[in-house]
Amino acid sequence: MTADIPRLARLLDDAVRNATAVAQISATEALTLQQAYEVQRQSIERRLARGERRIGVAMGFTSRAKMEQMGVHDLIWGRLTNAMIVEDGSTISRKRFVHPRVEPEVAFLLRKPLSGIVTAMQARDALEAVAPALEIIDSRYQNFRFSLTDVVADNSSCSGLTIGPWSSPHQPLDNLGIRVMVNGRAHSFGSTAAILGDPVRSLVGAAGLVAISGEVLEAGHIVMAGGAMAAFELHVGMHVELEVDRLGRTSFTVAE
Ligand code: 0L1
Ligand code: MG
């Protein structure tokens, strides 16, 4: 049976808008990976038609911790829009999400377009800046469970991002200490080395993956490198702060 891609795109877009979980698509439809990316593209097109603007991409499953947490072992990507930006230090409403989680990342800002097979040196050369970032992920599937094609169709769970101060990318990024604090207390520690050994490799991967879908990482766009550690659940009353060595801090608070 041919998959009804526009229907699935609408289903997931409605799930985002209503913050309501849906059943895994893979329970009833055997999508190919290419079809899953097409569902993602069409669901984001619906957001763009409502006035949102593309601002970049988010990479997923770039660390072993994330792969093991979710049982997916392939690099994936999702599309970011301006509506997903959570101002650094601001408060989000829990009601906007189904079952949100957060994960520490680094974000790249591009000064030149990048697409296809590129070297780490070319990827670095395309960079304008780097920043500490927190990604708020929110699977639109019941119980936060999905297959590879499910999560790709669901825009790789992208939901929100806070970005801290931008710094020069001309510095080693491959082993920066990461600290996550919740309500002022240490929650978890890690290193940017967890992201493919060096987050720049995630940028190389992003350039290759978007090219398969005929896309380019545009100048001025943001690339989220992927969670460096397992994501954790967000609850009302939490103040989450990330500090990355040499890059600085970013934070947000969760309210009703
Ligand atoms: O940064 C990441 O690895 C995000 C993976 C997206 C899927 C998820 O964990 O829900
Ligand atoms: Mg992420």
Coordinates of C-alpha atoms and ligand atoms in Angstrom, one line a residue:
M1 CA 0.0 0.0 0.0
T2 CA 1.3 3.5 -0.8
A3 CA 1.8 5.7 2.2
D4 CA -0.4 8.7 2.5
I5 CA 2.5 11.2 3.3
P6 CA 0.4 14.4 3.5
R7 CA -2.0 12.7 6.0
L8 CA 1.0 11.6 8.2
A9 CA 2.5 15.1 8.0
R10 CA -0.8 16.5 9.1
L11 CA -1.1 14.0 11.9
L12 CA 2.3 14.9 13.4
D13 CA 1.8 18.6 12.8
D14 CA -1.5 18.4 14.7
A15 CA 0.1 16.4 17.5
V16 CA 2.7 19.3 17.9
R17 CA 0.0 22.0 17.8
N18 CA -2.3 20.2 20.3
A19 CA 0.6 18.8 22.4
T20 CA -1.2 15.4 22.2
A21 CA 0.6 12.0 21.7
V22 CA -0.3 9.8 18.7
A23 CA 0.4 6.1 18.1
Q24 CA 3.7 5.1 16.4
I25 CA 3.3 5.3 12.6
S26 CA 5.4 2.1 12.3
A27 CA 2.6 0.2 14.0
T28 CA 0.5 0.5 10.9
E29 CA 2.7 1.8 8.1
A30 CA 6.1 0.5 6.8
L31 CA 7.7 3.8 5.7
T32 CA 11.0 3.8 4.0
L33 CA 13.6 6.3 5.5
Q34 CA 13.1 8.5 2.5
Q35 CA 9.4 8.6 3.0
A36 CA 9.9 9.4 6.7
Y37 CA 12.0 12.4 5.7
E38 CA 9.3 13.4 3.3
V39 CA 6.7 13.3 6.1
Q40 CA 9.1 15.5 8.1
R41 CA 9.6 17.9 5.3
Q42 CA 5.8 18.2 4.7
S43 CA 5.0 18.6 8.3
I44 CA 7.5 21.5 8.5
E45 CA 6.1 23.0 5.3
R46 CA 2.8 23.3 7.2
R47 CA 4.5 25.3 9.9
L48 CA 6.3 27.5 7.3
A49 CA 2.9 28.1 5.6
R50 CA 1.6 29.4 9.0
G51 CA 4.5 32.0 9.1
E52 CA 7.3 30.2 10.8
R53 CA 10.8 30.5 9.3
R54 CA 13.6 27.9 8.9
I55 CA 16.6 28.6 11.0
G56 CA 18.7 25.4 10.6
V57 CA 18.9 21.8 11.5
A58 CA 19.3 19.6 14.6
M59 CA 21.4 16.4 14.4
G60 CA 20.3 13.4 16.4
F61 CA 22.0 10.3 17.8
T62 CA 25.5 11.7 17.6
S63 CA 26.4 10.3 21.0
R64 CA 26.5 6.7 22.3
A65 CA 24.5 7.8 25.4
K66 CA 21.6 9.0 23.1
M67 CA 21.7 5.9 20.9
E68 CA 21.5 3.7 23.9
Q69 CA 18.8 5.7 25.6
M70 CA 16.5 5.5 22.7
G71 CA 17.6 2.3 20.9
V72 CA 18.3 4.1 17.6
H73 CA 21.8 3.9 16.2
D74 CA 21.7 5.9 13.0
L75 CA 22.5 9.6 12.6
I76 CA 19.3 11.6 11.9
W77 CA 18.4 15.2 11.5
G78 CA 15.4 17.5 11.9
R79 CA 14.4 20.9 10.8
L80 CA 14.5 23.9 13.1
T81 CA 12.2 26.9 12.9
N82 CA 12.2 30.3 14.7
A83 CA 9.2 29.3 16.7
M84 CA 11.3 26.7 18.5
I85 CA 13.7 29.3 19.9
V86 CA 13.4 29.7 23.7
E87 CA 15.2 32.9 24.7
D88 CA 18.2 32.2 27.0
G89 CA 17.1 32.6 30.6
S90 CA 13.4 32.6 29.8
T91 CA 10.5 30.5 31.0
I92 CA 8.6 27.8 28.9
S93 CA 5.2 26.5 29.5
R94 CA 5.0 22.8 30.2
K95 CA 1.5 22.8 28.6
R96 CA 3.1 23.4 25.1
F97 CA 4.6 19.9 25.1
V98 CA 3.6 16.3 25.3
H99 CA 6.4 14.9 27.5
P100 CA 9.4 17.2 27.1
R101 CA 13.0 16.2 27.8
V102 CA 16.2 18.2 27.7
E103 CA 19.7 17.5 26.5
P104 CA 23.0 19.4 26.5
E105 CA 24.5 20.3 23.1
V106 CA 26.6 22.7 21.3
A107 CA 25.2 24.9 18.5
F108 CA 27.1 26.0 15.4
L109 CA 26.3 29.2 13.4
L110 CA 27.3 29.0 9.8
R111 CA 28.9 31.9 7.8
K112 CA 29.0 29.9 4.5
P113 CA 26.7 27.3 3.0
L114 CA 27.7 23.7 3.4
S115 CA 26.3 20.6 1.7
G116 CA 27.4 17.1 0.6
I117 CA 30.7 15.4 1.3
V118 CA 32.9 17.9 3.2
T119 CA 36.1 17.5 5.3
A120 CA 36.2 18.6 9.0
M121 CA 38.5 21.4 7.8
Q122 CA 35.9 22.6 5.3
A123 CA 33.2 22.3 8.0
R124 CA 35.3 24.4 10.5
D125 CA 36.0 27.0 7.8
A126 CA 32.2 27.4 7.2
L127 CA 31.7 28.4 10.9
E128 CA 30.9 31.8 12.2
A129 CA 30.5 30.9 15.8
V130 CA 29.8 28.2 18.4
A131 CA 27.6 28.3 21.6
P132 CA 26.4 26.2 24.5
A133 CA 22.9 25.0 23.8
L134 CA 20.1 23.1 25.4
E135 CA 17.7 21.2 23.1
I136 CA 14.1 20.6 24.4
I137 CA 13.0 17.4 22.7
D138 CA 9.4 16.1 22.7
S139 CA 8.4 13.0 20.9
R140 CA 4.9 13.2 19.6
Y141 CA 4.5 9.4 20.1
Q142 CA 2.9 7.8 23.1
N143 CA 5.4 6.9 25.9
F144 CA 8.2 8.6 24.0
R145 CA 8.8 5.4 22.0
F146 CA 9.7 5.2 18.4
S147 CA 11.5 3.4 15.5
L148 CA 14.0 5.1 13.3
T149 CA 11.4 6.0 10.7
D150 CA 8.9 7.2 13.4
V151 CA 11.4 9.6 14.9
V152 CA 12.6 10.9 11.5
A153 CA 8.9 11.6 10.5
D154 CA 8.4 13.4 13.8
N155 CA 11.2 15.9 13.0
S156 CA 13.7 14.0 15.1
S157 CA 11.7 15.1 18.2
C158 CA 12.9 18.7 17.8
S159 CA 10.8 21.0 19.9
G160 CA 12.8 23.9 21.4
L161 CA 16.3 25.3 21.8
T162 CA 18.1 27.8 24.0
I163 CA 21.4 29.1 22.9
G164 CA 24.0 30.8 25.1
P165 CA 26.6 33.4 24.0
W166 CA 28.3 32.9 20.7
S167 CA 32.1 32.4 20.7
S168 CA 34.8 32.1 18.1
P169 CA 34.9 28.6 16.5
H170 CA 38.6 28.9 16.2
Q171 CA 39.4 26.9 19.3
P172 CA 39.5 23.2 20.2
L173 CA 35.9 22.0 20.7
D174 CA 36.7 18.3 21.0
N175 CA 36.9 17.9 24.8
L176 CA 35.1 20.7 26.6
G177 CA 33.6 19.9 30.0
I178 CA 29.8 20.0 30.2
R179 CA 27.9 20.5 33.4
V180 CA 24.1 20.5 33.8
M181 CA 22.5 22.0 36.9
V182 CA 18.9 21.6 37.9
N183 CA 17.6 24.2 40.4
G184 CA 21.2 25.1 41.2
R185 CA 22.3 21.5 42.0
A186 CA 24.7 19.4 39.9
H187 CA 22.7 17.1 37.7
S188 CA 25.1 15.6 35.2
F189 CA 28.6 16.0 33.8
G190 CA 30.1 15.1 30.5
S191 CA 32.3 16.3 27.6
T192 CA 31.8 17.5 24.1
A193 CA 34.0 14.5 23.1
A194 CA 30.8 12.4 23.5
I195 CA 29.5 14.0 20.3
L196 CA 31.2 11.8 17.7
G197 CA 34.6 12.5 19.3
D198 CA 34.3 16.1 18.2
P199 CA 31.1 18.1 17.5
V200 CA 32.6 19.3 14.2
R201 CA 32.1 15.7 13.0
S202 CA 28.3 16.3 13.5
L203 CA 28.5 19.3 11.2
V204 CA 30.3 17.1 8.6
G205 CA 27.5 14.5 9.0
A206 CA 24.8 17.2 8.8
A207 CA 26.2 18.5 5.5
G208 CA 26.1 14.9 4.1
L209 CA 22.6 14.1 5.3
V210 CA 20.8 17.2 4.2
A211 CA 22.4 16.8 0.7
I212 CA 20.6 13.4 0.4
S213 CA 17.3 15.4 0.7
G214 CA 18.6 18.0 -1.8
E215 CA 19.1 20.6 1.0
V216 CA 22.0 22.9 1.9
L217 CA 23.1 24.1 5.3
E218 CA 22.6 27.8 4.7
A219 CA 24.8 30.7 5.8
G220 CA 23.2 32.2 8.9
H221 CA 21.7 28.8 9.9
I222 CA 22.2 27.0 13.1
V223 CA 23.2 23.4 13.4
M224 CA 22.6 21.7 16.7
A225 CA 25.3 19.0 17.1
G226 CA 23.2 16.5 19.0
G227 CA 22.8 15.5 22.7
A228 CA 26.0 14.8 24.5
M229 CA 24.3 12.7 27.1
A230 CA 21.0 11.0 27.8
A231 CA 18.0 13.4 27.9
F232 CA 16.0 13.8 31.1
E233 CA 12.4 14.7 31.7
L234 CA 11.3 18.3 32.3
H235 CA 8.8 19.1 35.1
V236 CA 7.1 22.3 36.3
G237 CA 9.4 24.2 38.6
M238 CA 12.7 23.1 37.1
H239 CA 15.4 25.6 36.3
V240 CA 17.9 23.9 33.9
E241 CA 21.3 25.4 33.3
L242 CA 24.1 24.2 31.1
E243 CA 27.7 25.3 31.4
V244 CA 30.2 24.3 28.7
D245 CA 33.9 25.0 29.4
R246 CA 35.1 28.2 27.6
L247 CA 31.7 28.6 25.9
G248 CA 29.6 29.7 28.8
R249 CA 26.1 29.1 30.0
T250 CA 22.5 28.9 28.9
S251 CA 19.4 28.2 30.9
F252 CA 15.6 28.1 31.0
T253 CA 12.8 27.5 33.6
V254 CA 9.7 25.3 33.3
A255 CA 6.4 26.8 34.4
E256 CA 2.8 25.5 34.1
Ligands
0L1_1 O1 20.2 15.1 20.1 C1 19.8 14.0 19.8 O2 20.4 13.0 19.8 C2 18.3 14.0 19.6 C3 17.7 12.6 19.2 C4 16.3 12.8 18.8 C5 15.4 11.8 19.2 C6 15.1 11.7 20.6 O3 15.9 11.4 21.5 O4 13.9 11.9 20.9
MG2 MG 19.2 16.9 20.4

